[in-house]
C-alpha positions as a Python dict, from the first residue, in 0.01 Angstrom:
ca = {
    (1, 'M'): (0, 0, 0),
    (2, 'R'): (344, -2, 142),
    (3, 'I'): (433, 56, 496),
    (4, 'D'): (783, 124, 645),
    (5, 'I'): (879, 93, 1024),
    (6, 'I'): (1153, 186, 1172),
    (7, 'T'): (1223, 53, 1542),
    (8, 'V'): (1454, -60, 1751),
    (9, 'L'): (1309, -403, 1880),
    (10, 'P'): (1148, -535, 1537),
    (11, 'E'): (1143, -839, 1717),
    (12, 'L'): (863, -698, 1898),
    (13, 'L'): (665, -583, 1587),
    (14, 'K'): (633, -932, 1338),
    (15, 'S'): (414, -1139, 1503),
    (16, 'P'): (58, -873, 1504),
    (17, 'F'): (121, -903, 1116),
    (18, 'E'): (136, -1299, 1166),
    (19, 'A'): (-224, -1381, 1193),
    (20, 'S'): (-564, -1284, 1104),
    (21, 'I'): (-663, -1050, 856),
    (22, 'L'): (-276, -880, 828),
    (23, 'K'): (-152, -1161, 740),
    (24, 'R'): (-390, -1241, 510),
    (25, 'A'): (-342, -814, 338),
    (26, 'I'): (88, -945, 325),
    (27, 'E'): (-13, -1254, 183),
    (28, 'A'): (-253, -1135, -62),
    (29, 'K'): (-4, -856, -140),
    (30, 'L'): (-267, -591, -73),
    (31, 'V'): (-17, -494, 157),
    (32, 'E'): (383, -484, 223),
    (33, 'V'): (536, -470, 549),
    (34, 'H'): (892, -364, 622),
    (35, 'F'): (1039, -378, 891),
    (36, 'H'): (1390, -173, 954),
    (37, 'N'): (1620, -217, 1293),
    (38, 'L'): (1814, 134, 1347),
    (39, 'R'): (2091, -31, 1498),
    (40, 'D'): (2210, -127, 1109),
    (41, 'Y'): (2197, 242, 1083),
    (42, 'A'): (2407, 305, 1325),
    (43, 'T'): (2739, 454, 1306),
    (44, 'D'): (2961, 302, 1603),
    (45, 'N'): (3117, -22, 1642),
    (46, 'Y'): (2820, -58, 1910),
    (47, 'K'): (2491, -2, 1750),
    (48, 'S'): (2419, 320, 1947),
    (49, 'I'): (2147, 477, 1862),
    (50, 'D'): (2081, 681, 2177),
    (51, 'D'): (2269, 917, 2363),
    (52, 'Y'): (2232, 1209, 2683),
    (53, 'Q'): (2021, 1418, 2644),
    (54, 'F'): (2185, 1774, 2588),
    (55, 'G'): (2172, 2029, 2862),
    (56, 'G'): (2096, 1732, 3167),
    (57, 'G'): (1822, 1532, 3211),
    (58, 'A'): (1688, 1170, 3371),
    (59, 'G'): (1675, 1000, 3018),
    (60, 'M'): (1815, 837, 2666),
    (61, 'V'): (1746, 1031, 2331),
    (62, 'M'): (1737, 878, 1975),
    (63, 'M'): (2001, 1053, 1762),
    (64, 'I'): (1915, 1196, 1498),
    (65, 'E'): (2181, 1097, 1251),
    (66, 'P'): (2104, 685, 1237),
    (67, 'I'): (1736, 771, 1156),
    (68, 'D'): (1812, 1022, 888),
    (69, 'K'): (2010, 705, 740),
    (70, 'C'): (1733, 530, 744),
    (71, 'I'): (1496, 770, 658),
    (72, 'N'): (1668, 915, 351),
    (73, 'E'): (1815, 558, 255),
    (74, 'L'): (1416, 414, 215),
    (75, 'K'): (1362, 821, 41),
    (76, 'S'): (1595, 673, -225),
    (77, 'Q'): (1411, 412, -367),
    (78, 'R'): (1111, 582, -378),
    (79, 'D'): (899, 854, -249),
    (80, 'Y'): (635, 829, 33),
    (81, 'D'): (310, 1040, 130),
    (82, 'E'): (376, 1024, 545),
    (83, 'V'): (662, 978, 765),
    (84, 'I'): (462, 902, 1059),
    (85, 'Y'): (613, 907, 1451),
    (86, 'M'): (454, 771, 1731),
    (87, 'T'): (438, 932, 2022),
    (88, 'P'): (200, 1038, 2318),
    (89, 'D'): (187, 1404, 2254),
    (90, 'G'): (64, 1374, 1874),
    (91, 'E'): (-241, 1411, 1745),
    (92, 'T'): (-432, 1160, 1899),
    (93, 'L'): (-603, 801, 1686),
    (94, 'K'): (-877, 822, 1546),
    (95, 'Q'): (-1106, 652, 1188),
    (96, 'G'): (-1084, 960, 1020),
    (97, 'I'): (-713, 956, 1013),
    (98, 'A'): (-722, 576, 924),
    (99, 'N'): (-948, 625, 663),
    (100, 'Q'): (-701, 926, 539),
    (101, 'L'): (-383, 731, 568),
    (102, 'S'): (-613, 342, 394),
    (103, 'L'): (-584, 618, 72),
    (104, 'K'): (-187, 648, 67),
    (105, 'E'): (59, 448, -127),
    (106, 'N'): (393, 471, 115),
    (107, 'I'): (420, 545, 462),
    (108, 'I'): (745, 501, 696),
    (109, 'I'): (680, 477, 1068),
    (110, 'L'): (894, 575, 1308),
    (111, 'C'): (872, 417, 1632),
    (112, 'G'): (1037, 674, 1995),
    (113, 'H'): (1165, 474, 2231),
    (114, 'Y'): (1360, 571, 2561),
    (115, 'K'): (1266, 943, 2637),
    (116, 'G'): (1223, 1014, 2243),
    (117, 'V'): (1386, 1152, 2008),
    (118, 'D'): (1581, 1443, 1878),
    (119, 'Q'): (1381, 1729, 1809),
    (120, 'R'): (1526, 1815, 1459),
    (121, 'V'): (1406, 1438, 1347),
    (122, 'R'): (1072, 1601, 1429),
    (123, 'D'): (1160, 1945, 1260),
    (124, 'H'): (1287, 1811, 942),
    (125, 'F'): (1226, 1472, 879),
    (126, 'I'): (857, 1405, 1036),
    (127, 'T'): (548, 1480, 828),
    (128, 'R'): (325, 1340, 1097),
    (129, 'E'): (326, 1254, 1433),
    (130, 'I'): (12, 1031, 1598),
    (131, 'S'): (-16, 869, 1951),
    (132, 'I'): (-301, 607, 2037),
    (133, 'G'): (-421, 744, 2384),
    (134, 'D'): (-303, 979, 2688),
    (135, 'Y'): (-40, 695, 2817),
    (136, 'V'): (294, 633, 2757),
    (137, 'L'): (460, 303, 2649),
    (138, 'S'): (753, 143, 2692),
    (139, 'G'): (800, 233, 2257),
    (140, 'G'): (628, 319, 1972),
    (141, 'E'): (616, -52, 1870),
    (142, 'L'): (290, -161, 1963),
    (143, 'G'): (146, 162, 1881),
    (144, 'A'): (239, 119, 1514),
    (145, 'A'): (95, -192, 1515),
    (146, 'V'): (-206, -38, 1634),
    (147, 'L'): (-171, 201, 1356),
    (148, 'C'): (-98, -14, 1120),
    (149, 'D'): (-371, -263, 1197),
    (150, 'A'): (-650, 59, 1143),
    (151, 'V'): (-556, 144, 830),
    (152, 'I'): (-456, -192, 641),
    (153, 'R'): (-800, -322, 743),
    (154, 'L'): (-941, -68, 547),
    (155, 'I'): (-754, -145, 209),
    (156, 'P'): (-981, -253, -45),
    (157, 'G'): (-1029, -631, -61),
    (158, 'V'): (-852, -679, 247),
    (159, 'L'): (-1224, -810, 444),
    (160, 'G'): (-1423, -999, 336),
    (161, 'N'): (-1716, -746, 306),
    (162, 'E'): (-1651, -400, 148),
    (163, 'T'): (-1927, -248, 337),
    (164, 'S'): (-1768, -432, 739),
    (165, 'A'): (-1560, -148, 779),
    (166, 'L'): (-1825, 128, 658),
    (167, 'T'): (-2042, 68, 965),
    (168, 'D'): (-1730, 22, 1251),
    (169, 'S'): (-1770, 263, 1522),
    (170, 'F'): (-1649, 604, 1479),
    (171, 'Q'): (-1686, 589, 1080),
    (172, 'D'): (-1997, 877, 1198),
    (173, 'N'): (-1866, 963, 1474),
    (174, 'L'): (-2118, 742, 1621),
    (175, 'L'): (-2058, 401, 1806),
    (176, 'A'): (-2169, 103, 1668),
    (177, 'P'): (-2570, -18, 1745),
    (178, 'P'): (-2591, -379, 1937),
    (179, 'I'): (-2547, -708, 1756),
    (180, 'Y'): (-2672, -992, 1793),
    (181, 'T'): (-2666, -1344, 1667),
    (182, 'K'): (-2835, -1726, 1741),
    (183, 'P'): (-2961, -1894, 1947),
    (184, 'R'): (-3230, -1640, 1924),
    (185, 'E'): (-3317, -1655, 2294),
    (186, 'Y'): (-3097, -1739, 2542),
    (187, 'K'): (-3145, -1811, 2931),
    (188, 'G'): (-3471, -1611, 2879),
    (189, 'W'): (-3288, -1337, 2683),
    (190, 'K'): (-3435, -1254, 2365),
    (191, 'V'): (-3322, -1131, 2098),
    (192, 'P'): (-3517, -768, 1940),
    (193, 'E'): (-3835, -922, 1720),
    (194, 'L'): (-3769, -638, 1520),
    (195, 'L'): (-3459, -790, 1366),
    (196, 'F'): (-3625, -1116, 1265),
    (197, 'S'): (-3901, -884, 1050),
    (198, 'G'): (-3737, -855, 752),
    (199, 'N'): (-3847, -494, 696),
    (200, 'F'): (-3449, -347, 635),
    (201, 'P'): (-3578, 10, 586),
    (202, 'K'): (-3688, -11, 980),
    (203, 'I'): (-3378, -240, 1105),
    (204, 'E'): (-3157, 49, 987),
    (205, 'K'): (-3402, 309, 1105),
    (206, 'W'): (-3370, 142, 1450),
    (207, 'R'): (-2961, 74, 1437),
    (208, 'E'): (-2951, 435, 1387),
    (209, 'E'): (-3124, 501, 1665),
    (210, 'Q'): (-2918, 276, 1891),
    (211, 'A'): (-2593, 403, 1789),
    (212, 'Y'): (-2703, 783, 1859),
    (213, 'E'): (-2849, 636, 2203),
    (214, 'R'): (-2503, 447, 2273),
    (215, 'T'): (-2313, 697, 2192),
    (216, 'K'): (-2482, 928, 2372),
    (217, 'A'): (-2449, 787, 2701),
    (218, 'R'): (-2113, 627, 2650),
    (219, 'R'): (-1895, 920, 2415),
    (220, 'P'): (-2083, 1256, 2409),
    (221, 'D'): (-1789, 1404, 2308),
    (222, 'L'): (-1849, 1206, 1974),
    (223, 'L'): (-2167, 1409, 1921),
    (224, 'D'): (-2062, 1712, 1939),
    (225, 'E'): (-1789, 1649, 1606),
    (226, 'N'): (-2106, 1569, 1385),
}
């Protein structure tokens, strides 16, 4: 997989990809991540990529021309499965979306800034708009990092245990069940005895029941999607 991220602040984005799982995935050549500074595609000496909105109103708007030039340069080199715009009014990122995107080969992610982008960008270049939640950030960079983390960890070979991602929260519209490790007892707080029984079918059934009860208590909306 190759991910190209178009951003005004590439320096803000790089650190999440320089540690842990994302770093190992890149070093293992399971994914390529490239950052493109939108100001490199500006058409004036001031490297301008935004201007006042027509019709008046507060906030600057990212101009179409630098974005057009960047996307077209990338598309001249390879085909892309998706051109994603990170925006608060996009579809909310869920595990199913991450699953879908993990199967793609080439993705462009455009990070919004200021008041947003010229609507013509959304109309003519963007194939999918994604939000990481119902709140507004200073820019799309952190959202892009979240999206990349959610997607890259699903690529075969990235995680040490391939079944780990399949048992994450939300994979079946259920939250993960309780999990335990050493010590077996701590300050009088004990691990359920069933987990030491060796009866794996019974343990699996217990985990399914716990996952359902936890979801029912904390996120009943997820059960409506089943």
